[in-house]
GROMACS .gro file of C-alpha atoms in nm:
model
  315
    1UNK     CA    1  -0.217  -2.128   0.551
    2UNK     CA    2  -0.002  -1.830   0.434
    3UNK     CA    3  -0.166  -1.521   0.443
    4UNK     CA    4  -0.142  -1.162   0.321
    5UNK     CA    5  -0.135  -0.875   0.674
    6UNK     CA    6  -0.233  -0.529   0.502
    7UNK     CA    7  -0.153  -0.269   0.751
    8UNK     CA    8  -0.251   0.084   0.752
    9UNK     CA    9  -0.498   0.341   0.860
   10UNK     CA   10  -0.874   0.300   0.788
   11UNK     CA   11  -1.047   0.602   0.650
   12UNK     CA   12  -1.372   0.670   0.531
   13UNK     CA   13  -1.322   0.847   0.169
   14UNK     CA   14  -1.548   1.097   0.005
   15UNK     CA   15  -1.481   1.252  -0.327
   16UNK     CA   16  -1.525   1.599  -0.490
   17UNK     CA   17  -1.474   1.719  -0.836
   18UNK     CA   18  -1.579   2.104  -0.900
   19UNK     CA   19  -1.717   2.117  -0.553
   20UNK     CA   20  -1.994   1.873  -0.647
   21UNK     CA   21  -1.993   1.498  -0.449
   22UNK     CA   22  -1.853   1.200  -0.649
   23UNK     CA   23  -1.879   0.927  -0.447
   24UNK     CA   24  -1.785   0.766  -0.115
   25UNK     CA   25  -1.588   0.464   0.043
   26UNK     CA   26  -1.413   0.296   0.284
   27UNK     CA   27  -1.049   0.431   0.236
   28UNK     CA   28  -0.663   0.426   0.324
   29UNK     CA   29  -0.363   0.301   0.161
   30UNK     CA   30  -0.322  -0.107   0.278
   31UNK     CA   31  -0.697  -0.108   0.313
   32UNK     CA   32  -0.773  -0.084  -0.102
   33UNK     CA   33  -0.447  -0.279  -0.170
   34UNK     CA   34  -0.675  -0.539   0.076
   35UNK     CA   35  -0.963  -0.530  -0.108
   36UNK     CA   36  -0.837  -0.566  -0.454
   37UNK     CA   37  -0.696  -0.872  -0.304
   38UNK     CA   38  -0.992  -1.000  -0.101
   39UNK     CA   39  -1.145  -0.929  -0.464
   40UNK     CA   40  -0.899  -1.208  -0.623
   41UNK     CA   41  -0.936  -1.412  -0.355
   42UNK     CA   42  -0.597  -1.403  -0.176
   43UNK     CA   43  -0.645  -1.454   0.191
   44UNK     CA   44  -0.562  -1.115   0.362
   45UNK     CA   45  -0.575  -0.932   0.705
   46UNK     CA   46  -0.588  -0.577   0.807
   47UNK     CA   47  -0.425  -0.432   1.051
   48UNK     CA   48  -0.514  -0.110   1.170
   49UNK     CA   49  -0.802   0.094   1.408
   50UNK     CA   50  -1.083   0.331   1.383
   51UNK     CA   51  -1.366   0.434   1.593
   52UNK     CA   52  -1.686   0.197   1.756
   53UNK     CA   53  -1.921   0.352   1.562
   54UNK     CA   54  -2.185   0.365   1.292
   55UNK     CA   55  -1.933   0.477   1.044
   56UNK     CA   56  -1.681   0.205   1.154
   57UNK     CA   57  -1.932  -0.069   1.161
   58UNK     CA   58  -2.015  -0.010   0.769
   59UNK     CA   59  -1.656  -0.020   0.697
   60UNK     CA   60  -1.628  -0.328   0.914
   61UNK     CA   61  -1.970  -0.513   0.713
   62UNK     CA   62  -1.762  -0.374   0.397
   63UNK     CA   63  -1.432  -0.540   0.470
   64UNK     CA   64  -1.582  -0.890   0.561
   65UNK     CA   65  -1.807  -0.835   0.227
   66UNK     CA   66  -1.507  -0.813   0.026
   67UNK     CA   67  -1.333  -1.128   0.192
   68UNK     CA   68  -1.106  -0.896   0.428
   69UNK     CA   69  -1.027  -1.055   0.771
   70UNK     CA   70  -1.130  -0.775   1.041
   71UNK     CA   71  -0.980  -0.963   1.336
   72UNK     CA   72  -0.711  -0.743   1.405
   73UNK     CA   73  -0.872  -0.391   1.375
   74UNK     CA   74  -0.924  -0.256   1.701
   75UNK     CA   75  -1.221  -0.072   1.744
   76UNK     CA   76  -1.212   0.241   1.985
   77UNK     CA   77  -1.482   0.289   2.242
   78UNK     CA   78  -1.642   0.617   2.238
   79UNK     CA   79  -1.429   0.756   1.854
   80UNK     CA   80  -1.526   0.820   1.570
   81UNK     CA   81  -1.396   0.687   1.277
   82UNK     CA   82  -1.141   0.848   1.047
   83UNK     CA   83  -1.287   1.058   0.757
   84UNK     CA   84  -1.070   1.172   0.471
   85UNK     CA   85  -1.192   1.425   0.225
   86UNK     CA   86  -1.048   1.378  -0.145
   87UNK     CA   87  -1.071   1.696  -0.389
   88UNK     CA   88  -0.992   1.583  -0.769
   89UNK     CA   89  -0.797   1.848  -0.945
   90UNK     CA   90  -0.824   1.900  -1.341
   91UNK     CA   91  -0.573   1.584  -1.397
   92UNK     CA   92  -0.831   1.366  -1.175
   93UNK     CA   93  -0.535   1.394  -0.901
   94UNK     CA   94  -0.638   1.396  -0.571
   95UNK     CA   95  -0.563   1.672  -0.264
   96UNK     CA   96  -0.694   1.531   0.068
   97UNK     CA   97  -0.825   1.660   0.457
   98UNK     CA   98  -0.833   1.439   0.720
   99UNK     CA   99  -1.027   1.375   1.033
  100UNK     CA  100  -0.931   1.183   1.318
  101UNK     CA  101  -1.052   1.078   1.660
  102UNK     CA  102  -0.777   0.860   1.810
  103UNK     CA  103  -0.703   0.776   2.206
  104UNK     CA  104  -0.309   0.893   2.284
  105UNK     CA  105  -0.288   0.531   2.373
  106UNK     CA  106  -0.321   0.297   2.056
  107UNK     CA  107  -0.249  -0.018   1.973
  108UNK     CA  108  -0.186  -0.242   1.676
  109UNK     CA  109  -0.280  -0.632   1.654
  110UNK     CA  110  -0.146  -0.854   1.419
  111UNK     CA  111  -0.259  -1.167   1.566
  112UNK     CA  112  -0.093  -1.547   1.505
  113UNK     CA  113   0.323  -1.553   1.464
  114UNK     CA  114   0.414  -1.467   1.092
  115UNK     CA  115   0.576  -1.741   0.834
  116UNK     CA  116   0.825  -1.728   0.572
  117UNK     CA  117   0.520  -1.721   0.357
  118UNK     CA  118   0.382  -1.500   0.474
  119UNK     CA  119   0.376  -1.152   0.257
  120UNK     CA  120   0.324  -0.805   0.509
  121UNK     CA  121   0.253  -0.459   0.351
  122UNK     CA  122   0.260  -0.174   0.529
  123UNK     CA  123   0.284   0.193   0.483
  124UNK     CA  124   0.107   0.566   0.449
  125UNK     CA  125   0.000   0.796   0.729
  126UNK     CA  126  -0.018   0.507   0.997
  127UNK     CA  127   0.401   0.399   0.941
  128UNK     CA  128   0.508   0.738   0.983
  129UNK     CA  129   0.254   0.824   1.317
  130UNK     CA  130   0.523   0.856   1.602
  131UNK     CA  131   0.230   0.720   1.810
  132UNK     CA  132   0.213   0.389   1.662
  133UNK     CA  133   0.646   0.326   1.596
  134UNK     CA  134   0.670   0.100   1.907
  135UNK     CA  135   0.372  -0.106   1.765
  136UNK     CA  136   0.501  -0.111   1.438
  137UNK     CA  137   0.807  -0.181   1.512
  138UNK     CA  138   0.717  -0.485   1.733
  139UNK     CA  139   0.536  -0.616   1.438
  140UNK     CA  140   0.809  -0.600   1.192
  141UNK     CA  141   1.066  -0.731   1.406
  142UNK     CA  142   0.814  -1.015   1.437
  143UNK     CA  143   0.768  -1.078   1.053
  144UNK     CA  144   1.103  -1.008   1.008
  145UNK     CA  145   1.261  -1.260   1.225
  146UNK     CA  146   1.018  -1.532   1.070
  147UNK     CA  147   1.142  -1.429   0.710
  148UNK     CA  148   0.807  -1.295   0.573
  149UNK     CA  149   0.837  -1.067   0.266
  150UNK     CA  150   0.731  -0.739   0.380
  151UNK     CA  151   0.672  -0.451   0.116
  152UNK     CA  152   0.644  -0.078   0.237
  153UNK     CA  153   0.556   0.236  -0.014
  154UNK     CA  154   0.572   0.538   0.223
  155UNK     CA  155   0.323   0.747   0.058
  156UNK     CA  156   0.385   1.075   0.187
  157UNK     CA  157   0.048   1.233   0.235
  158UNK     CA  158   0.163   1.651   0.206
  159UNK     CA  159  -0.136   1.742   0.409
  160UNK     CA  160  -0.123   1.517   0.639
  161UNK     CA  161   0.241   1.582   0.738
  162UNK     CA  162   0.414   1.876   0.563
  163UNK     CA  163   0.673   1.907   0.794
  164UNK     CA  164   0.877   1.575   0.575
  165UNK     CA  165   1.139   1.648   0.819
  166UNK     CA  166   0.973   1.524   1.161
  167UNK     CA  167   0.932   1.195   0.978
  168UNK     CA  168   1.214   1.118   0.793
  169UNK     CA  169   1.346   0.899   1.090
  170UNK     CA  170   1.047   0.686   1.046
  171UNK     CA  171   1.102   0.645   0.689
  172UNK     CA  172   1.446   0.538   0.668
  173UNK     CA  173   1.325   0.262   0.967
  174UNK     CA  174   1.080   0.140   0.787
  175UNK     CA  175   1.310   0.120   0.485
  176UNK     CA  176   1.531  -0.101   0.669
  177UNK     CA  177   1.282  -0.363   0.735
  178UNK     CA  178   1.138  -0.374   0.367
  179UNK     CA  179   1.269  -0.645   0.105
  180UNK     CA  180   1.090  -0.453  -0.126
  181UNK     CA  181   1.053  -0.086  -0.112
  182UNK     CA  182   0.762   0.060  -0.383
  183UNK     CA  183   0.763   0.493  -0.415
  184UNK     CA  184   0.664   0.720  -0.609
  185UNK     CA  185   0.860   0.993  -0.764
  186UNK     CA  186   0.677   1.246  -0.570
  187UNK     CA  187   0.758   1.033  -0.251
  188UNK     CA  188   1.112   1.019  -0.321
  189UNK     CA  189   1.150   1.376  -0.416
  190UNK     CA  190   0.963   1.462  -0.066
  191UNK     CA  191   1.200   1.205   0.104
  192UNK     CA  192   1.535   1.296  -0.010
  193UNK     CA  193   1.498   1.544  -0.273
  194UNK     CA  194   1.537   1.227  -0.543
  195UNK     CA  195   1.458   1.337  -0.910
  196UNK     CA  196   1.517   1.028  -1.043
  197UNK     CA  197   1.492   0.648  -1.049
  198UNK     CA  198   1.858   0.612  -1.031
  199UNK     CA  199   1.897   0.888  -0.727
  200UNK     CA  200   1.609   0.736  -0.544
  201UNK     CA  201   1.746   0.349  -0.500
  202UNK     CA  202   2.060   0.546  -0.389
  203UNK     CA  203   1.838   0.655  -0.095
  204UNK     CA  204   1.645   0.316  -0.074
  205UNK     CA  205   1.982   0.140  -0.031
  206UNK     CA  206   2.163   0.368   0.217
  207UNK     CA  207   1.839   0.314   0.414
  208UNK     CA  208   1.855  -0.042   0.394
  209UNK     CA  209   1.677  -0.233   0.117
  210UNK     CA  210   1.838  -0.340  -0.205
  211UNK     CA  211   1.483  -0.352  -0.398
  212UNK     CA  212   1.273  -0.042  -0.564
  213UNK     CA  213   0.982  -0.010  -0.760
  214UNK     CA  214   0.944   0.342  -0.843
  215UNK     CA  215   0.676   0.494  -0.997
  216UNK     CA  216   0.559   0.756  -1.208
  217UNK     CA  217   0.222   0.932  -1.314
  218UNK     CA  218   0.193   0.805  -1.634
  219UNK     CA  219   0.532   0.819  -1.756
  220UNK     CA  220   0.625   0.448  -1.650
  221UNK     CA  221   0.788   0.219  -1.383
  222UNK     CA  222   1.167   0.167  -1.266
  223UNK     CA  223   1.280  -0.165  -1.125
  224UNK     CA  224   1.621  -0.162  -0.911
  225UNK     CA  225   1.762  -0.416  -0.796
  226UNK     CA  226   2.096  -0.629  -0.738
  227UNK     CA  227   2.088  -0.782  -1.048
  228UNK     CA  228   1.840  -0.551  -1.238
  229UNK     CA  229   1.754  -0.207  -1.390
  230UNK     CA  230   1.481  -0.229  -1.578
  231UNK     CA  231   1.216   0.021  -1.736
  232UNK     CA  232   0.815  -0.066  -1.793
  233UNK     CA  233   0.595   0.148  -1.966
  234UNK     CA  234   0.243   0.251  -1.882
  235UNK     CA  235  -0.041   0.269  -2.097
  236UNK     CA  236  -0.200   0.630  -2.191
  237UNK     CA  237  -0.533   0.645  -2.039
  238UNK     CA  238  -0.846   0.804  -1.967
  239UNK     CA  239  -0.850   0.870  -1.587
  240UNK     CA  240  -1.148   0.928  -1.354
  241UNK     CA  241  -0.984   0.882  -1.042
  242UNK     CA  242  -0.610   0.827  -0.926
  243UNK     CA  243  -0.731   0.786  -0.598
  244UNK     CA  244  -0.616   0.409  -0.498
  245UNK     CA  245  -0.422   0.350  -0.820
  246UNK     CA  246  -0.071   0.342  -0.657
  247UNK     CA  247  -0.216   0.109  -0.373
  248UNK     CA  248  -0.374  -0.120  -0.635
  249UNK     CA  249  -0.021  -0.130  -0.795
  250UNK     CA  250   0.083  -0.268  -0.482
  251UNK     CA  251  -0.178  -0.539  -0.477
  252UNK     CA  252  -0.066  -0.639  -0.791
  253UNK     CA  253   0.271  -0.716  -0.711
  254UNK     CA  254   0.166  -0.915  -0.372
  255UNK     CA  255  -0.143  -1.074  -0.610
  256UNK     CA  256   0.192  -1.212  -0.823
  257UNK     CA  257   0.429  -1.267  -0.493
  258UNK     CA  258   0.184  -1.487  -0.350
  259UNK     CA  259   0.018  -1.663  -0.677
  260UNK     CA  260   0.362  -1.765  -0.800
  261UNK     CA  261   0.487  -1.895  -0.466
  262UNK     CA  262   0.766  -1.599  -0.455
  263UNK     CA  263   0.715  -1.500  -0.098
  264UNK     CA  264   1.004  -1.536   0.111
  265UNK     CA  265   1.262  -1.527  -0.154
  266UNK     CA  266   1.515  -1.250  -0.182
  267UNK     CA  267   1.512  -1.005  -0.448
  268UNK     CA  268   1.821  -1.133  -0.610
  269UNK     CA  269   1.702  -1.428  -0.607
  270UNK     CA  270   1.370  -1.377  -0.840
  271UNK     CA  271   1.418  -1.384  -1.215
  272UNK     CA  272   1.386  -1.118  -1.494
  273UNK     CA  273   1.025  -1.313  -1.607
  274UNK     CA  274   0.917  -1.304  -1.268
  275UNK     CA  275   0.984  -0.979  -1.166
  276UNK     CA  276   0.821  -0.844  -1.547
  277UNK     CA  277   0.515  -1.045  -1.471
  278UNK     CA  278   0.503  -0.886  -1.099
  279UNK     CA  279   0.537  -0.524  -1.228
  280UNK     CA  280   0.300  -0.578  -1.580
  281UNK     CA  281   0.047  -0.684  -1.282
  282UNK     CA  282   0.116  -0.416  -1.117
  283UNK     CA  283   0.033  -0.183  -1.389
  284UNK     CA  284  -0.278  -0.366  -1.502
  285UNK     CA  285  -0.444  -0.354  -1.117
  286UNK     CA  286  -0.354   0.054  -1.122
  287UNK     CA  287  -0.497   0.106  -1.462
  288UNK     CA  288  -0.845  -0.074  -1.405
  289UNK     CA  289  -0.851   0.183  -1.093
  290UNK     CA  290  -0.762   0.490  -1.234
  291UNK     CA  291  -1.041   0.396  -1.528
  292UNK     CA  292  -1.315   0.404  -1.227
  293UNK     CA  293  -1.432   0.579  -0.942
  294UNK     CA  294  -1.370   0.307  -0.692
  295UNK     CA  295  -1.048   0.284  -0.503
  296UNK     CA  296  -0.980  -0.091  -0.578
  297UNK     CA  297  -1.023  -0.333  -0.878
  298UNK     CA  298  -1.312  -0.425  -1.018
  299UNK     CA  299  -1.493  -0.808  -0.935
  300UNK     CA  300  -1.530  -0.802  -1.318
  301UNK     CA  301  -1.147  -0.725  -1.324
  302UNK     CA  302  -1.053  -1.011  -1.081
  303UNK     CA  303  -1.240  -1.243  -1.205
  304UNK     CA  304  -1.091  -1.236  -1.550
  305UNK     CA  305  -0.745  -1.291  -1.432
  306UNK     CA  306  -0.549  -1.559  -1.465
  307UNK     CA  307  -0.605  -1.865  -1.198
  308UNK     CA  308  -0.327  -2.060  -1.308
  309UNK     CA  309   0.036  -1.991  -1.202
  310UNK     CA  310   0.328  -2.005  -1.436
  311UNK     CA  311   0.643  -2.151  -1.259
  312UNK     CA  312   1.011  -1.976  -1.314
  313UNK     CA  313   1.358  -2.037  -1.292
  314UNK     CA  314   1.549  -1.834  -1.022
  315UNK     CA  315   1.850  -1.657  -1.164
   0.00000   0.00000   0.00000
């Protein structure tokens, strides 16, 4: 059976507004994109690490609760597990710290051989860790070779790397290997200095990948590709939290890669419908998150959407 491999770092998230404790929950980029999915009930994998501990055992009794396959995190005797700290600003945005405990020698596991159905996403802290490129890499070259989709949105974390320089190698790499390439603006402007839509899928495709979704805070969505340019607006909302709300946007478009049967097709090769049906999804998963305090979609939220695929004609 195809399957969905989520792979980033695991953190443990607690939130702050005013100095005064919101809430708290397993965290990290590919692990909420996971959820929301578990939540729909795509079958999906994470791939990552954290500590053999108390904290890392809750997040592990979490993950199988929300239908998340645990098998390939790797558990590190004698750590502790990641911890990242989230303050909201005034615009609900969040500025993090984080907290690690990691060996110097780590180690990624991604299990059985890939398909051409299967779909990988990867990104955040964990693709850019220097430690971890020869595991990556490995991986990808793995999926890659079996002609998996595989979607990366680099999420530069400021405070976790502000030097954007020591990374930008490990960007552009993981660029390469991505059929599908979702940033934000802020990612693109720490990248290459992109101020635009148009400037940053002239980065995406000197780096390699002919496909970007690029997103804004609330002022709408780009699509690039071959054969497209399109523009999607966003709905004006009443945020609680942004936290999670760009990696729910990328469950959404995997939720519609893998429900319509898209996943190993090339990005030329999907249609205008599909590819407006992938990014409205997209949009709808962010919105239900950035209308709560959790970092994924709601049950409620999954369970009203739609079971039954639509079938389209490739351009």
């Amino acid at each position: 059976m195809s399957c969905v491999f989520a792979i980033s770092e695991i953190f443990y998230d607690i939130l702050f507004r005013e100095d005064k404790f919101i809430s708290a929950c397993p965290g990290g980029a590919m692990l909420n994109s996971a959820v929301s999915l578990g939540r729909t009930g795509i079958p999906v994998a994470l791939v990552s690490e954290h500590g053999n501990d108390s904290l890392g055992d809750m997040i592990c009794s979490f993950l199988e609760k929300e239908n998340v396959s645990v098998e390939h995190v790797l558990r590190y005797e004698n750590r502790k597990s990641p911890i990242a700290l989230a303050f909201l600003d005034s615009g609900n945005n969040a500025h993090y710290s984080f907290y690690e405990d990691f060996p110097h020698a780590r180690v990624l596991n991604a299990g059985r051989s890939f398909t051409k159905k299967d779909i990988v996403m990867f990104g955040s802290i964990l693709a850019s860790s220097a430690f971890l490129k020869e595991e990556l890499t490995r991986i990808l070259d793995r999926a890659d070779r079996a002609g998996a989709t595989i979607l990366y949105d680099p999420n530069i974390r400021k405070a976790y790397t502000p030097d954007i320089e020591s990374i930008r190698s490990l960007v552009d790499n993981n660029i390469r290997y991505a059929d599908i390439v979702r940033a934000s603006d802020e990612d693109m402007l720490s990248i290459g200095e992109c101020r635009n839509a148009d400037e940053a899928y002239e980065y995406v495709l000197a780096a390699g990948c002919e496909c970007l979704i690029y997103t804004t805070a609330g002022r709408g969505v780009y699509l690039r590709t071959p054969c497209l340019s399109e523009f999607y607006k966003t709905p004006d909302i009443r945020t609680i939290s942004t936290v999670g709300a760009g990696d729910s946007f990328n469950a959404g478009i995997v939720y519609t890669l893998y429900q319509e049967g898209l996943a190993g097709e090339k990005p030329e090769n999907i249609s205008s419908a599909a590819w407006d049906l992938m990014v409205g999804t997209g949009i709808g998963f962010a919105t239900e998150v950035c209308m709560s305090a959790e970092n994924y979609i709601s049950k409620k939220y999954a369970l009203s959407l739609e079971a039954k695929s639509t079938s389209y004609k490739y351009l």
